[in-house]
Backbone as ProteinMPNN parsed JSONL, in Angstrom:
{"seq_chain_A": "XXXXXXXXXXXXXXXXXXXXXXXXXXXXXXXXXXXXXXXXXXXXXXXXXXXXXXXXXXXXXXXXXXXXXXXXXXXXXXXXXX", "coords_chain_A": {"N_chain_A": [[0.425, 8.883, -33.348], [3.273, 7.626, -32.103], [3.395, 3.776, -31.865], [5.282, 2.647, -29.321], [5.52, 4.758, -28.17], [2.662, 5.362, -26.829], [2.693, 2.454, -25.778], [4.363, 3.383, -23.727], [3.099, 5.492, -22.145], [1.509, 4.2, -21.057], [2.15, 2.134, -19.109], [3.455, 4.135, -17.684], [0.995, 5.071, -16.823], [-0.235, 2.929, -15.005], [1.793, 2.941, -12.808], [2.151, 3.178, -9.426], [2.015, 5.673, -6.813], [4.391, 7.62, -5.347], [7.094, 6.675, -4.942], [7.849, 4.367, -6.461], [7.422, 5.877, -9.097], [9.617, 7.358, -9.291], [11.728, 5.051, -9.035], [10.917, 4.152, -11.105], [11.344, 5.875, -13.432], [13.97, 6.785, -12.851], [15.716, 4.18, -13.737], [14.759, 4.093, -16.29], [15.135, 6.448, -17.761], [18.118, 8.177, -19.069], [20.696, 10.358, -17.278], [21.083, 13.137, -18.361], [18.592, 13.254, -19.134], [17.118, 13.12, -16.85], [17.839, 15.405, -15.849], [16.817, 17.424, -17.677], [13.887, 16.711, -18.357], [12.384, 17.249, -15.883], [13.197, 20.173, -15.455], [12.217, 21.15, -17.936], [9.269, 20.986, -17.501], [9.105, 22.602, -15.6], [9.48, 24.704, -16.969], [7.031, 25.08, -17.948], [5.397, 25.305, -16.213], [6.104, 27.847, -15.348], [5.81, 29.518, -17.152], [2.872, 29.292, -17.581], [2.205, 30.929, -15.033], [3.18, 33.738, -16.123], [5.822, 34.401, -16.454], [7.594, 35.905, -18.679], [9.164, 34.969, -21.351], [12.161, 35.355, -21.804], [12.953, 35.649, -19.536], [12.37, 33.425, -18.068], [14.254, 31.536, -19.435], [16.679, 32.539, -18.669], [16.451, 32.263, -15.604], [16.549, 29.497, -15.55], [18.691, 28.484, -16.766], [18.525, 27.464, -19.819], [17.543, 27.866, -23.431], [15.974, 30.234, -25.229], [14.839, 29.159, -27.523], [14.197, 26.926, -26.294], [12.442, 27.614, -23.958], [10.309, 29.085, -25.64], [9.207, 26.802, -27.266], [8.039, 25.566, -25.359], [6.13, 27.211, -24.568], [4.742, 26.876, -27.069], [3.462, 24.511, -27.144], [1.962, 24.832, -25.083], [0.088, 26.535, -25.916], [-1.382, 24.938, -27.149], [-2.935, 23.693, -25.688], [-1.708, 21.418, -24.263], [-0.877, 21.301, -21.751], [-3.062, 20.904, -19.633], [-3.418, 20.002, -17.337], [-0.945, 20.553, -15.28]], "CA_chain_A": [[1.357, 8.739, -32.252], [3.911, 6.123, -32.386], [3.202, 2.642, -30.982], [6.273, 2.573, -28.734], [5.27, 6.484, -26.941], [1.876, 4.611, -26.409], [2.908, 1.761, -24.638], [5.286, 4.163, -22.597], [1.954, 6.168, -21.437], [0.195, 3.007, -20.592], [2.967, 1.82, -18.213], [3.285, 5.474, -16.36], [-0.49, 5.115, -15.789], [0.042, 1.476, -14.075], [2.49, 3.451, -11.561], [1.061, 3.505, -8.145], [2.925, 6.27, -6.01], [5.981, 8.164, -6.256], [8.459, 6.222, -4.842], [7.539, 3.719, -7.723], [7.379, 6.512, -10.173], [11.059, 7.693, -9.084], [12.416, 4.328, -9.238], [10.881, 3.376, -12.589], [12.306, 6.896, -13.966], [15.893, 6.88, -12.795], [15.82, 2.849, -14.957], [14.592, 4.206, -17.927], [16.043, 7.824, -18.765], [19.189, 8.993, -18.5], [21.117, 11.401, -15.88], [20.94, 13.941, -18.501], [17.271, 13.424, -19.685], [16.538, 13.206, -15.437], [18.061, 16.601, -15.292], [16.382, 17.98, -18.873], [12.611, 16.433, -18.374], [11.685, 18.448, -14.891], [13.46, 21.8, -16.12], [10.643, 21.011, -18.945], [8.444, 21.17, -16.633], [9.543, 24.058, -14.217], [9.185, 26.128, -17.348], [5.247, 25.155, -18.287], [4.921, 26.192, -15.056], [6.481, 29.647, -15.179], [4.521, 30.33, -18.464], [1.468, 29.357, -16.811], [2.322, 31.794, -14.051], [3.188, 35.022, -16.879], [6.902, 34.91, -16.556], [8.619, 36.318, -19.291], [10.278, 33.914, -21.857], [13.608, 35.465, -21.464], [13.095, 35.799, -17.559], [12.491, 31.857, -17.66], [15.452, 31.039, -20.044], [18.067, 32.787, -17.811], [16.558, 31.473, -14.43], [16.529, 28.252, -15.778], [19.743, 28.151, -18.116], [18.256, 27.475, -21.162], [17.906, 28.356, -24.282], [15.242, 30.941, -25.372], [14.051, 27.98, -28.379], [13.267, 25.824, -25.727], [10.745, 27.938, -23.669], [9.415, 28.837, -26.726], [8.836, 25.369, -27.646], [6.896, 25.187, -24.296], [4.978, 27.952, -25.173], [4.307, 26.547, -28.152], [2.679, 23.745, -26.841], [1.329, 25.454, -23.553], [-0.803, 27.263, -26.629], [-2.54, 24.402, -27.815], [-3.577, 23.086, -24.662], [-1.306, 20.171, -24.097], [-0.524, 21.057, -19.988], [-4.427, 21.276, -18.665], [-2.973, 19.12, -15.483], [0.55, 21.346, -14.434]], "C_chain_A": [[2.075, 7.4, -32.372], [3.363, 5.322, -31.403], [4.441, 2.923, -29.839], [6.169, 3.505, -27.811], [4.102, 5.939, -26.429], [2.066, 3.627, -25.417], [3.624, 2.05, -23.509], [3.964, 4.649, -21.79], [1.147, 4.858, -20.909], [1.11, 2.295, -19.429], [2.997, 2.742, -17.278], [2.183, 5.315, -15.907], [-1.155, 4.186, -14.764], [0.842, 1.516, -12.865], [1.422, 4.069, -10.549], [2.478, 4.312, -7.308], [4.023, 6.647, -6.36], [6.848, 7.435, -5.806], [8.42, 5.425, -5.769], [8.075, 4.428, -8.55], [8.725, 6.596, -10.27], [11.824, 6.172, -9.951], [12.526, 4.014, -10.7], [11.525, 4.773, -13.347], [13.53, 6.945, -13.91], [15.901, 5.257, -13.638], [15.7, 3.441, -15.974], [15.115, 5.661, -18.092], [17.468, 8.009, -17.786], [20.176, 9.775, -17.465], [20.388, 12.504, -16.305], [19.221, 14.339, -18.972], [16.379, 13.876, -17.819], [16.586, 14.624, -15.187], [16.938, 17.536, -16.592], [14.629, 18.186, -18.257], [11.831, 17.421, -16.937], [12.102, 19.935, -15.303], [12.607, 21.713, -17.262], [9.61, 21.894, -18.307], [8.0, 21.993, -16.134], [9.142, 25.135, -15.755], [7.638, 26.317, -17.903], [5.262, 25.825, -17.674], [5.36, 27.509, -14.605], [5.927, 30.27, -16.437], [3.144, 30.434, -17.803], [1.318, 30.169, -16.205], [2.229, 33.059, -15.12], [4.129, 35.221, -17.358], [6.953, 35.159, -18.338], [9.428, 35.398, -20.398], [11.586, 34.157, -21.643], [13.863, 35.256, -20.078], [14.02, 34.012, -17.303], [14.154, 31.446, -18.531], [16.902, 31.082, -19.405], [17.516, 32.579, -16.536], [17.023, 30.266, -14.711], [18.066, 27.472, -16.655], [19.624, 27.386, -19.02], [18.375, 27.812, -21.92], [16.661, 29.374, -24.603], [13.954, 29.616, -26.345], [13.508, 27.365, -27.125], [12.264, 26.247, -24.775], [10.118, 28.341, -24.766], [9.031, 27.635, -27.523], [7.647, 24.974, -26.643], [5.956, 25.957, -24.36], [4.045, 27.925, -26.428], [2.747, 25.336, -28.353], [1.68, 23.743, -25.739], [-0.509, 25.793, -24.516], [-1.858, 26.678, -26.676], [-2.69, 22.699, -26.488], [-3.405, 21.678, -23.971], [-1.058, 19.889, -22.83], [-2.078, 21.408, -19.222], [-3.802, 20.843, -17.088], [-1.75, 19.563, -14.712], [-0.169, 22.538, -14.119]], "O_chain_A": [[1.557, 6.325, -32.676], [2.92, 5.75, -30.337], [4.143, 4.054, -29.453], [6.617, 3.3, -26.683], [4.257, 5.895, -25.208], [1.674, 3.834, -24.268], [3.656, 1.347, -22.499], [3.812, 4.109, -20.694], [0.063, 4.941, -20.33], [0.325, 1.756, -18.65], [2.662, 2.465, -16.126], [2.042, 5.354, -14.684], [-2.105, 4.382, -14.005], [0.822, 0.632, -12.008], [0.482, 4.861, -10.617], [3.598, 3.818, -7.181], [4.658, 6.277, -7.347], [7.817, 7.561, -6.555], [9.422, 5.76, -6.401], [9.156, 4.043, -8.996], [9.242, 6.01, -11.221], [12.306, 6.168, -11.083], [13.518, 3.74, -11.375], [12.503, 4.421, -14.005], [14.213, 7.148, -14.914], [16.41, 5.602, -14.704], [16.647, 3.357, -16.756], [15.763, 5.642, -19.138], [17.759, 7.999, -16.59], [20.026, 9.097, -16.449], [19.499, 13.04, -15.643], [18.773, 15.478, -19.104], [15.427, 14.632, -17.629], [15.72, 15.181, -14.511], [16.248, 18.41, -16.068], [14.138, 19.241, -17.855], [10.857, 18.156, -17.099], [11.227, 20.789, -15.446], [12.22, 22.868, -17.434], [9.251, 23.054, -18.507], [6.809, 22.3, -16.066], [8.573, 26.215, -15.593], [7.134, 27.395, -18.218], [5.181, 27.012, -17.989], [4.966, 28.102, -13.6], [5.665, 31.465, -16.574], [2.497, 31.454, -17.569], [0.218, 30.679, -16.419], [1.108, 33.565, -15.08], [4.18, 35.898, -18.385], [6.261, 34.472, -19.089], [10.58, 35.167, -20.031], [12.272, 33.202, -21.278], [14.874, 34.748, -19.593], [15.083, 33.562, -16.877], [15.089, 31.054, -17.834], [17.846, 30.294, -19.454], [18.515, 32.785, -15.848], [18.009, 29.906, -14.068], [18.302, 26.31, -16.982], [20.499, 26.541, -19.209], [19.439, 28.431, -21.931], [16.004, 29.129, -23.592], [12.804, 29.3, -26.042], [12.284, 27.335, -26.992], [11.275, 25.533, -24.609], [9.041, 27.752, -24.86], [8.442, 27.833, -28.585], [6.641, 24.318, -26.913], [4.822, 25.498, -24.217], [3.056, 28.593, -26.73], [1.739, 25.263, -29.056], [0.806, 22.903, -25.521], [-1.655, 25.525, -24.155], [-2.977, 27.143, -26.458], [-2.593, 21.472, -26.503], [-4.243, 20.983, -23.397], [-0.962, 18.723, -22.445], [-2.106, 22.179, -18.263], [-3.851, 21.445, -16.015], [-1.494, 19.052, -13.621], [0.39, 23.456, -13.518]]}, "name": "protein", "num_of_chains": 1, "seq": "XXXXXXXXXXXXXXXXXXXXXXXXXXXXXXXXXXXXXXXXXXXXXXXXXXXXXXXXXXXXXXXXXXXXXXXXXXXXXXXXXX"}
């Protein structure tokens, strides 16, 4: 794992509360990464549930690759905590 994604995870885990969390998120990413990184998210959590990869791709306006990317990683047990 790179050094640099490391010291990122060691800073999120030093966040106390969400209004914190918020603030320190809108500083460091983007608009478009703000809008990207929870639609991430939203689609673990509709795999988790059963949906459909296509279902999720066109609720979500995505791409089909990218819930299958989340399913990819859903597989090998990387979301125990969503």
């Amino acid at each position: 794992m790179d050094k640099c994604f490391k010291q990122l995870a060691k800073e999120l885990v030093k966040i106390k509360g969400e209004k914190e969390m918020q603030e320190f998120l809108y500083g460091l990413f983007t608009p478009q990464e703000i809008e990207s990184i929870p639609r991430r998210l939203e689609i673990i959590k509709l795999l988790k549930k059963g949906m459909p990869q296509h279902e999720i791709a066109q609720k979500l306006g995505v791409g089909v690759a990218t819930v299958t990317r989340g399913s990819k990683e859903l597989k090998m047990n990387k979301f125990e905590n969503v």
